[in-house]
PDB file of C-alpha atoms in Angstrom:
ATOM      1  CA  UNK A   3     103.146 130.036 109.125  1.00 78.00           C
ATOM      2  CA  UNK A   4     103.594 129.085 112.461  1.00 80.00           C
ATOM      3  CA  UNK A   5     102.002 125.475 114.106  1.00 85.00           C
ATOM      4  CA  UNK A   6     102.320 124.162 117.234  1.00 83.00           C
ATOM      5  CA  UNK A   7     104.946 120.508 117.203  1.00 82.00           C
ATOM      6  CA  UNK A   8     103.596 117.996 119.593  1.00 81.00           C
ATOM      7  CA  UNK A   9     106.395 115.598 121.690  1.00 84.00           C
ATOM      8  CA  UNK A  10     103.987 112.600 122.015  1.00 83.00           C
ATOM      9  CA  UNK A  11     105.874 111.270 124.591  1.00 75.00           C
ATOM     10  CA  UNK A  12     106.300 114.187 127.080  1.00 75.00           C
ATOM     11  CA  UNK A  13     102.568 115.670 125.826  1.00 77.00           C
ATOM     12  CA  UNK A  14     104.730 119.208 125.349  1.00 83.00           C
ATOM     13  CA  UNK A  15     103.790 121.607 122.584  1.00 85.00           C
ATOM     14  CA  UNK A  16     106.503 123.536 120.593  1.00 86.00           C
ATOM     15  CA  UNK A  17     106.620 126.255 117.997  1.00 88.00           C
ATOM     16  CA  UNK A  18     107.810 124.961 114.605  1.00 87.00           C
ATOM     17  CA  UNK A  19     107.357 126.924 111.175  1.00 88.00           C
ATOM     18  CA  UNK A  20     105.834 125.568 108.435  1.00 90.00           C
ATOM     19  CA  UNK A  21     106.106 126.640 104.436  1.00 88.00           C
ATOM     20  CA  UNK A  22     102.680 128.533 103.419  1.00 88.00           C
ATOM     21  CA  UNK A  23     103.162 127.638  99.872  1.00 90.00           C
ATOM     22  CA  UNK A  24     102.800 123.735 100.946  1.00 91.00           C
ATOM     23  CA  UNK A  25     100.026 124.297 103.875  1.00 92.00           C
ATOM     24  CA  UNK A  26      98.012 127.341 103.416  1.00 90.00           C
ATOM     25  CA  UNK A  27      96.877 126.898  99.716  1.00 93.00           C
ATOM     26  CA  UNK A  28      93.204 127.319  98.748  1.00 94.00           C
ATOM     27  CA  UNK A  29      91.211 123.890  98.567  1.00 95.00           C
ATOM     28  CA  UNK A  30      91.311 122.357  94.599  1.00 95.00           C
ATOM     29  CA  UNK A  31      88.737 119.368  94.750  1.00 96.00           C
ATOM     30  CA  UNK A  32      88.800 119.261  91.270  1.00 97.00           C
ATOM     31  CA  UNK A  33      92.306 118.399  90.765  1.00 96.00           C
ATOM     32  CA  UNK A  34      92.477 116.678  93.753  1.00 96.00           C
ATOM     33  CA  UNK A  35      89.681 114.063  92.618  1.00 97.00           C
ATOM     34  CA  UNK A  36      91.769 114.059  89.670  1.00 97.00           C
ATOM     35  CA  UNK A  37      94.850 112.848  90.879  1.00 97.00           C
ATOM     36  CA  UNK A  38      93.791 110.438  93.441  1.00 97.00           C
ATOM     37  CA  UNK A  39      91.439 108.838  90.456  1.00 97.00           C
ATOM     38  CA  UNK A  40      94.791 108.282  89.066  1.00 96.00           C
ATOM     39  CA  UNK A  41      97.029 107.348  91.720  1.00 96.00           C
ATOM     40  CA  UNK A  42      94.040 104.321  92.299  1.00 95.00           C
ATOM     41  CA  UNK A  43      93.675 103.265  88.900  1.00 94.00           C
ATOM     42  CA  UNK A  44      97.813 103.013  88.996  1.00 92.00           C
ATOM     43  CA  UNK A  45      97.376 101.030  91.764  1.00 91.00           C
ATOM     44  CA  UNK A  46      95.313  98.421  90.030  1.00 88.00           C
ATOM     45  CA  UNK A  47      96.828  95.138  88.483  1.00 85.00           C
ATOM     46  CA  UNK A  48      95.071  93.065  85.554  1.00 81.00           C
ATOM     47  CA  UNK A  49      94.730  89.934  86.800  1.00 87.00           C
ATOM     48  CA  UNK A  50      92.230  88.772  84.617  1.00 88.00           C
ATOM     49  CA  UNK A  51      94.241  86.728  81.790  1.00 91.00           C
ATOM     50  CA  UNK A  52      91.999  84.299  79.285  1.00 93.00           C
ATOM     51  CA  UNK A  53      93.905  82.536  76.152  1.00 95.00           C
ATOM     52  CA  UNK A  54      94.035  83.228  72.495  1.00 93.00           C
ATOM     53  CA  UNK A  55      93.918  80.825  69.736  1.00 92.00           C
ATOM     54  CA  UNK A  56      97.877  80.669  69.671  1.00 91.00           C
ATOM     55  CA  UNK A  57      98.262  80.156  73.958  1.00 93.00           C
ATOM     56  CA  UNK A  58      95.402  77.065  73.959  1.00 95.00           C
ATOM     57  CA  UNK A  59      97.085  73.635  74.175  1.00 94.00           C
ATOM     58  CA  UNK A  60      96.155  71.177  71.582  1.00 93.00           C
ATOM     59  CA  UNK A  61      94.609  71.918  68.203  1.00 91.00           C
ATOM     60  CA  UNK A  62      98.049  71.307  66.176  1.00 91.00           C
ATOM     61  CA  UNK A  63      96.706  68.871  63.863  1.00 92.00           C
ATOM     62  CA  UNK A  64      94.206  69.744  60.987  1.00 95.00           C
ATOM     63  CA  UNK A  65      90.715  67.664  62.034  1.00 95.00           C
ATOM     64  CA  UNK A  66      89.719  66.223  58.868  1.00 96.00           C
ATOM     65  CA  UNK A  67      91.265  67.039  55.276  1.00 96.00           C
ATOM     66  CA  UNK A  68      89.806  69.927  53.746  1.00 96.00           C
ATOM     67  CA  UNK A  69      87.726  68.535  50.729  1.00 96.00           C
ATOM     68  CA  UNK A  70      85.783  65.380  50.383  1.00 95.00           C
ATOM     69  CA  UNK A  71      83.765  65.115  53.783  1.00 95.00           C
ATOM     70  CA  UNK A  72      80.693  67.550  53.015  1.00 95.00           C
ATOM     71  CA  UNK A  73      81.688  69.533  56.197  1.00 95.00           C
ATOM     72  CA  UNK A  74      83.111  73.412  56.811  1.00 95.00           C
ATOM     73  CA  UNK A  75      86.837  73.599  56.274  1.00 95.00           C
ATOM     74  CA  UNK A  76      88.825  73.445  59.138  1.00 95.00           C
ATOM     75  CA  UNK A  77      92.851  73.911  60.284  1.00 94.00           C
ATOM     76  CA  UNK A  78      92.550  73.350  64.093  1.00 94.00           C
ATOM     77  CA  UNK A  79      90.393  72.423  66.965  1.00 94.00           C
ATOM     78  CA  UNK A  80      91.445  75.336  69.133  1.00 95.00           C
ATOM     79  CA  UNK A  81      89.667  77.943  66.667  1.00 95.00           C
ATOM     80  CA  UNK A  82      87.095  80.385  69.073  1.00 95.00           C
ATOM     81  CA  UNK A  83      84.166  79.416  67.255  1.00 94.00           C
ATOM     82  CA  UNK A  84      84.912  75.429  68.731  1.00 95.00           C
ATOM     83  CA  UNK A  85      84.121  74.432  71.674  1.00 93.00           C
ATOM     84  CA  UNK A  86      87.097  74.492  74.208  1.00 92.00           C
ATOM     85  CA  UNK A  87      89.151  77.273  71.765  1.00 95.00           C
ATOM     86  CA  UNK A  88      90.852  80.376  72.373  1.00 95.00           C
ATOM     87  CA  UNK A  89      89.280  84.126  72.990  1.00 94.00           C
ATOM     88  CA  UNK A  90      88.999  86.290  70.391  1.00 95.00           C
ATOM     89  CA  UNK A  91      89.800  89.137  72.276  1.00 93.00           C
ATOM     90  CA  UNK A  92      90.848  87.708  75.649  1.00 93.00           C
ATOM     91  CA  UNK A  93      90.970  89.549  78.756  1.00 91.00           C
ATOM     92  CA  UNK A  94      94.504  90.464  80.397  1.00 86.00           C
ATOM     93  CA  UNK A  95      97.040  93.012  80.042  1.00 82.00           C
ATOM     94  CA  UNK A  96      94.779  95.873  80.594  1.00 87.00           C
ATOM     95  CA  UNK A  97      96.473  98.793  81.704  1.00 89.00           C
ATOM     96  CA  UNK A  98      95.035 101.429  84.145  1.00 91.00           C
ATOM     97  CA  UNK A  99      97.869 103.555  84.077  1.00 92.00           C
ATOM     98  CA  UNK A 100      96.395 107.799  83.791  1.00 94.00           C
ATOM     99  CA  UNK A 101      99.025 110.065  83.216  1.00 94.00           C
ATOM    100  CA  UNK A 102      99.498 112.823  86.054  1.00 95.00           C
ATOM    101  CA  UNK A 103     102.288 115.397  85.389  1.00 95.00           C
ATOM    102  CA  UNK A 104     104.581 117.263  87.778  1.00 94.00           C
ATOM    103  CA  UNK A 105     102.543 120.059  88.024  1.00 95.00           C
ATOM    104  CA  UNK A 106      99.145 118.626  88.849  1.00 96.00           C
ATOM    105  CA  UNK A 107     100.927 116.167  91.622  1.00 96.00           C
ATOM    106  CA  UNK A 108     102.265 118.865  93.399  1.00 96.00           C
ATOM    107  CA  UNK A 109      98.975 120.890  93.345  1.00 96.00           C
ATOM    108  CA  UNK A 110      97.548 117.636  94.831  1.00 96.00           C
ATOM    109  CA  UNK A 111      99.950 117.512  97.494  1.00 96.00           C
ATOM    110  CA  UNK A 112      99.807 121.000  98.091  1.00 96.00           C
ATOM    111  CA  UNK A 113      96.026 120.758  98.315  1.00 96.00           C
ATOM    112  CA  UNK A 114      95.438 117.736 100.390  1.00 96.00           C
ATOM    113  CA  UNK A 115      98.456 118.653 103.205  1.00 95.00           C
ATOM    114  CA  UNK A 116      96.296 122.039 103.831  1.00 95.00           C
ATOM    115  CA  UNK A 117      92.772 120.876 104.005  1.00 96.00           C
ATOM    116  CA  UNK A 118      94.322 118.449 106.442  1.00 95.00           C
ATOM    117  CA  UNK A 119      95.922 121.183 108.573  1.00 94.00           C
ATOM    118  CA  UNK A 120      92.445 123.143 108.457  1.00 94.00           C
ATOM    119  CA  UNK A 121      89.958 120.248 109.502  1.00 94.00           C
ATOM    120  CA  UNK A 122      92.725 119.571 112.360  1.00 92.00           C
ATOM    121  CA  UNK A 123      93.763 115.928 111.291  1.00 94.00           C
ATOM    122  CA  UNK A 124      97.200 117.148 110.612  1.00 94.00           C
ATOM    123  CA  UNK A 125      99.449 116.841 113.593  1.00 93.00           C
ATOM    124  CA  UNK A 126     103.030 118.038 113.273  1.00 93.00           C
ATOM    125  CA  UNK A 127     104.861 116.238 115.908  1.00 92.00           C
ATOM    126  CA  UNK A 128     108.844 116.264 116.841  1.00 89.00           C
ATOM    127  CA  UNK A 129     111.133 113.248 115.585  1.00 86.00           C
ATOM    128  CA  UNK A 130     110.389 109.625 117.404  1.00 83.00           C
ATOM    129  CA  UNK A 131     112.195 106.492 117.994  1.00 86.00           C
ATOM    130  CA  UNK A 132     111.748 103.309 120.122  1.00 90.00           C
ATOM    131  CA  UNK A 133     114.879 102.220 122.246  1.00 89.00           C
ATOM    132  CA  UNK A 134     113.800  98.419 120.914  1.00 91.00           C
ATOM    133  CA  UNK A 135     111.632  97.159 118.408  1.00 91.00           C
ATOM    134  CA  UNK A 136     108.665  95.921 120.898  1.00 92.00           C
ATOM    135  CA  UNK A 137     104.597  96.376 120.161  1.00 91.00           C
ATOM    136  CA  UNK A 138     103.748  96.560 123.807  1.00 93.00           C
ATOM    137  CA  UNK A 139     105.758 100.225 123.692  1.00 92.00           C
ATOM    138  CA  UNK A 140     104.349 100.746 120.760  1.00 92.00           C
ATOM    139  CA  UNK A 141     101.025 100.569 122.154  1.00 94.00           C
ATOM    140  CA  UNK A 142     101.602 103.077 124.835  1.00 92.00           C
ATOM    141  CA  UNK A 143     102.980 105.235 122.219  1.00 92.00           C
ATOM    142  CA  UNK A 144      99.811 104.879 120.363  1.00 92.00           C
ATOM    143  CA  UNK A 145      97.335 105.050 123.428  1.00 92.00           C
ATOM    144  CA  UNK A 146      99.694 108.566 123.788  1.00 90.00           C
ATOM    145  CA  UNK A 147      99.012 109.620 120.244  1.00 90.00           C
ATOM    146  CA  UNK A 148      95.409 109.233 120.839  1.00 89.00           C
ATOM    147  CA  UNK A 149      94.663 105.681 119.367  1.00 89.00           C
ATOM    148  CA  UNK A 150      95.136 104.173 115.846  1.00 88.00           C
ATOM    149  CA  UNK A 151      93.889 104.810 112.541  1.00 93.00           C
ATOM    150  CA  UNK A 152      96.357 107.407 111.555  1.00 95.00           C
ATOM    151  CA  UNK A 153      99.411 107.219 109.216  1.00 95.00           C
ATOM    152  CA  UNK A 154     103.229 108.413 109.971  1.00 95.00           C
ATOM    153  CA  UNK A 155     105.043 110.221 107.862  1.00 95.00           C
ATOM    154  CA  UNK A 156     108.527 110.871 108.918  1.00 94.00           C
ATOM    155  CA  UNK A 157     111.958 112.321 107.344  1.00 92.00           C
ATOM    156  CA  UNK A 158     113.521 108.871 107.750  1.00 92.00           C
ATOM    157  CA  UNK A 159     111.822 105.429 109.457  1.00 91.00           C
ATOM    158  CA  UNK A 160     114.048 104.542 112.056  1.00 90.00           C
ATOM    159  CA  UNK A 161     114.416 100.693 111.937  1.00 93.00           C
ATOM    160  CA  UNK A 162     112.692 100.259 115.636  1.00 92.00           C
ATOM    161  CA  UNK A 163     109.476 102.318 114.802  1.00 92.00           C
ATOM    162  CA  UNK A 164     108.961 100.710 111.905  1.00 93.00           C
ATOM    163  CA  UNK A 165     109.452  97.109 113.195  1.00 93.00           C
ATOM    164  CA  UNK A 166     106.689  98.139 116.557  1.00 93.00           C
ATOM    165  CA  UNK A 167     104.103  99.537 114.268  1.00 92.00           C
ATOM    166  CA  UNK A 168     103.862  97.317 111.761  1.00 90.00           C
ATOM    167  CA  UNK A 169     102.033  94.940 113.395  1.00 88.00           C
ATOM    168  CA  UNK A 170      98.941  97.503 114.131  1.00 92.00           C
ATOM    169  CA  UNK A 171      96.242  97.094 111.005  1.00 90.00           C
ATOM    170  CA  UNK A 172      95.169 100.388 111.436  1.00 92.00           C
ATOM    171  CA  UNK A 173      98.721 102.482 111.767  1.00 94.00           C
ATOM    172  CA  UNK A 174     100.632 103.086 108.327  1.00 94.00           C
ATOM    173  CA  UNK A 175     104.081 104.174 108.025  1.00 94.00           C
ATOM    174  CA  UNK A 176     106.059 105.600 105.516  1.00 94.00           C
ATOM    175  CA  UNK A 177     108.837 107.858 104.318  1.00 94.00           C
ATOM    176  CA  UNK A 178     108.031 111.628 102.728  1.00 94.00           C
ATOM    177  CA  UNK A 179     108.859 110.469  99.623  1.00 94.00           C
ATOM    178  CA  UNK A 180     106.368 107.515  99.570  1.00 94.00           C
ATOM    179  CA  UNK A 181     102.939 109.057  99.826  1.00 94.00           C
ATOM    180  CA  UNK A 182     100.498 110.246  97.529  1.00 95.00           C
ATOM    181  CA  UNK A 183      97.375 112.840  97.800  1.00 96.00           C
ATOM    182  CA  UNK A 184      95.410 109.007  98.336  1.00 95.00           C
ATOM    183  CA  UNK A 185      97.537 107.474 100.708  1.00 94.00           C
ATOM    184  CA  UNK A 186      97.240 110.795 102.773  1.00 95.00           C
ATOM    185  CA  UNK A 187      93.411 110.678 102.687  1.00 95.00           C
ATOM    186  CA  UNK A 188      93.355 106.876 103.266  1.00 93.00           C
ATOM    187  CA  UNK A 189      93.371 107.453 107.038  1.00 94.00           C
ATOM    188  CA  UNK A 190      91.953 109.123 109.415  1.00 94.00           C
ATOM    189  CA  UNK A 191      94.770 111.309 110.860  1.00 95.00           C
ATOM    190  CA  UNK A 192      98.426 112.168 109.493  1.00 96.00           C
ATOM    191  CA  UNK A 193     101.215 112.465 111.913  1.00 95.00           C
ATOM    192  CA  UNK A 194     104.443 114.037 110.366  1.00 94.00           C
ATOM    193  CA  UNK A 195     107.427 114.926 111.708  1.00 93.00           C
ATOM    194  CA  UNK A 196     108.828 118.021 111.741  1.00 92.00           C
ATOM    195  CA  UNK A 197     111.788 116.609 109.008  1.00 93.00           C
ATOM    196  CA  UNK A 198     109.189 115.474 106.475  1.00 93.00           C
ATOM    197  CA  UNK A 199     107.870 119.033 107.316  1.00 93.00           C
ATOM    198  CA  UNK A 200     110.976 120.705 105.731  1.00 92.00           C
ATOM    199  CA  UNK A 201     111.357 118.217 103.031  1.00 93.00           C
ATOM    200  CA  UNK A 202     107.672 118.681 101.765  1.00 93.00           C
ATOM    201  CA  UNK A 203     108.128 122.533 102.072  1.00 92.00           C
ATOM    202  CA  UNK A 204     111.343 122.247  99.856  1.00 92.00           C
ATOM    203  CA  UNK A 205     109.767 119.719  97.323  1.00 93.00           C
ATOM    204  CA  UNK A 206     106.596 120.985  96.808  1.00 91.00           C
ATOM    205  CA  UNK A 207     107.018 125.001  98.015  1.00 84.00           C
TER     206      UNK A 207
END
């Protein structure tokens, strides 16, 4: 399959070949929804965290002796049916985690990288690199690349690019290896150079 490669900074188009197997799949929004419904709930940390009767301070001394005073037995102060004890079942720890095998991540990937290419938010474009790590060129290289909201995926970050675009809210930036089917769908366009290309069409082809 054959795409055109865009140079942002010259505006010249190029002829670059892509792997069918990776972009010119049939659409799976099942396993799609799926996987992304994962990759979320993997992204989530429980940071609710309430106390049991063992992590409450206090309570280490027995309240009154256990016959003779007409009242319920008791052995500490910190029990969950007193006021100011520990949770019976106390929230915290939870874990999201869904598992996703190899298989179904790949069809994801597969999926998502050619219903991109179809509805035209997929833009292959050749290898980039700032002479210095500076935002005002990265601004003209984003004014070029026809404004922000978009993430780049690239073979390797070079060290400049990375530093100029972090600053943008709206710009991501990341390695091949470091997306997901969510991250991909998170923005509004994809930019990938023609080396994360290849490498996708090896990995998931």
């Amino acid at each position: 399959m054959q795409v055109q490669s865009l140079e942002i900074a010259s505006g010249k188009n190029s002829p670059v070949e892509i792997a069918d197997g990776v972009f010119d799949v049939p659409y799976n929004e099942a396993l799609l929804h799926q996987v992304v419904v994962a990759q979320m709930a993997g992204m989530r940390t429980a940071t609710a965290h309430q106390k049991n009767r063992s992590a409450v301070r206090g309570g280490g001394r027995k309240p009154w002796k256990q016959k003779g005073t007409g009242r319920a037995r008791a052995g500490t102060t910190r029990s969950p049916i007193w006021r100011g004890g520990g949770r019976v079942f106390p929230a915290g720890g939870e874990n999201y985690h869904q598992k996703v095998n190899k298989k179904m991540w790949a069809g994801a990937m597969r999926t998502v990288l050619a219903e991109l290419l179809r509805q035209g938010r997929l833009q292959i474009i050749q290898q980039e690199d700032f002479s210095e790590a500076r935002s005002k060129i990265a601004r003209e290289w984003i004014d070029q690349a026809g404004g922000t909201d978009f993430l780049l995926v690239m073979g390797e970050v070079p060290v400049n690019l990375f530093l100029s675009l972090r600053n943008f809210p709206k710009v991501g930036i990341a390695g091949w290896q470091d997306i997901g089917p969510a991250d991909l769908l998170q923005y509004g366009r994809v930019l990938m150079d023609q080396d994360a290309v290849m490498k996708l069409g090896e990995v998931y082809g």
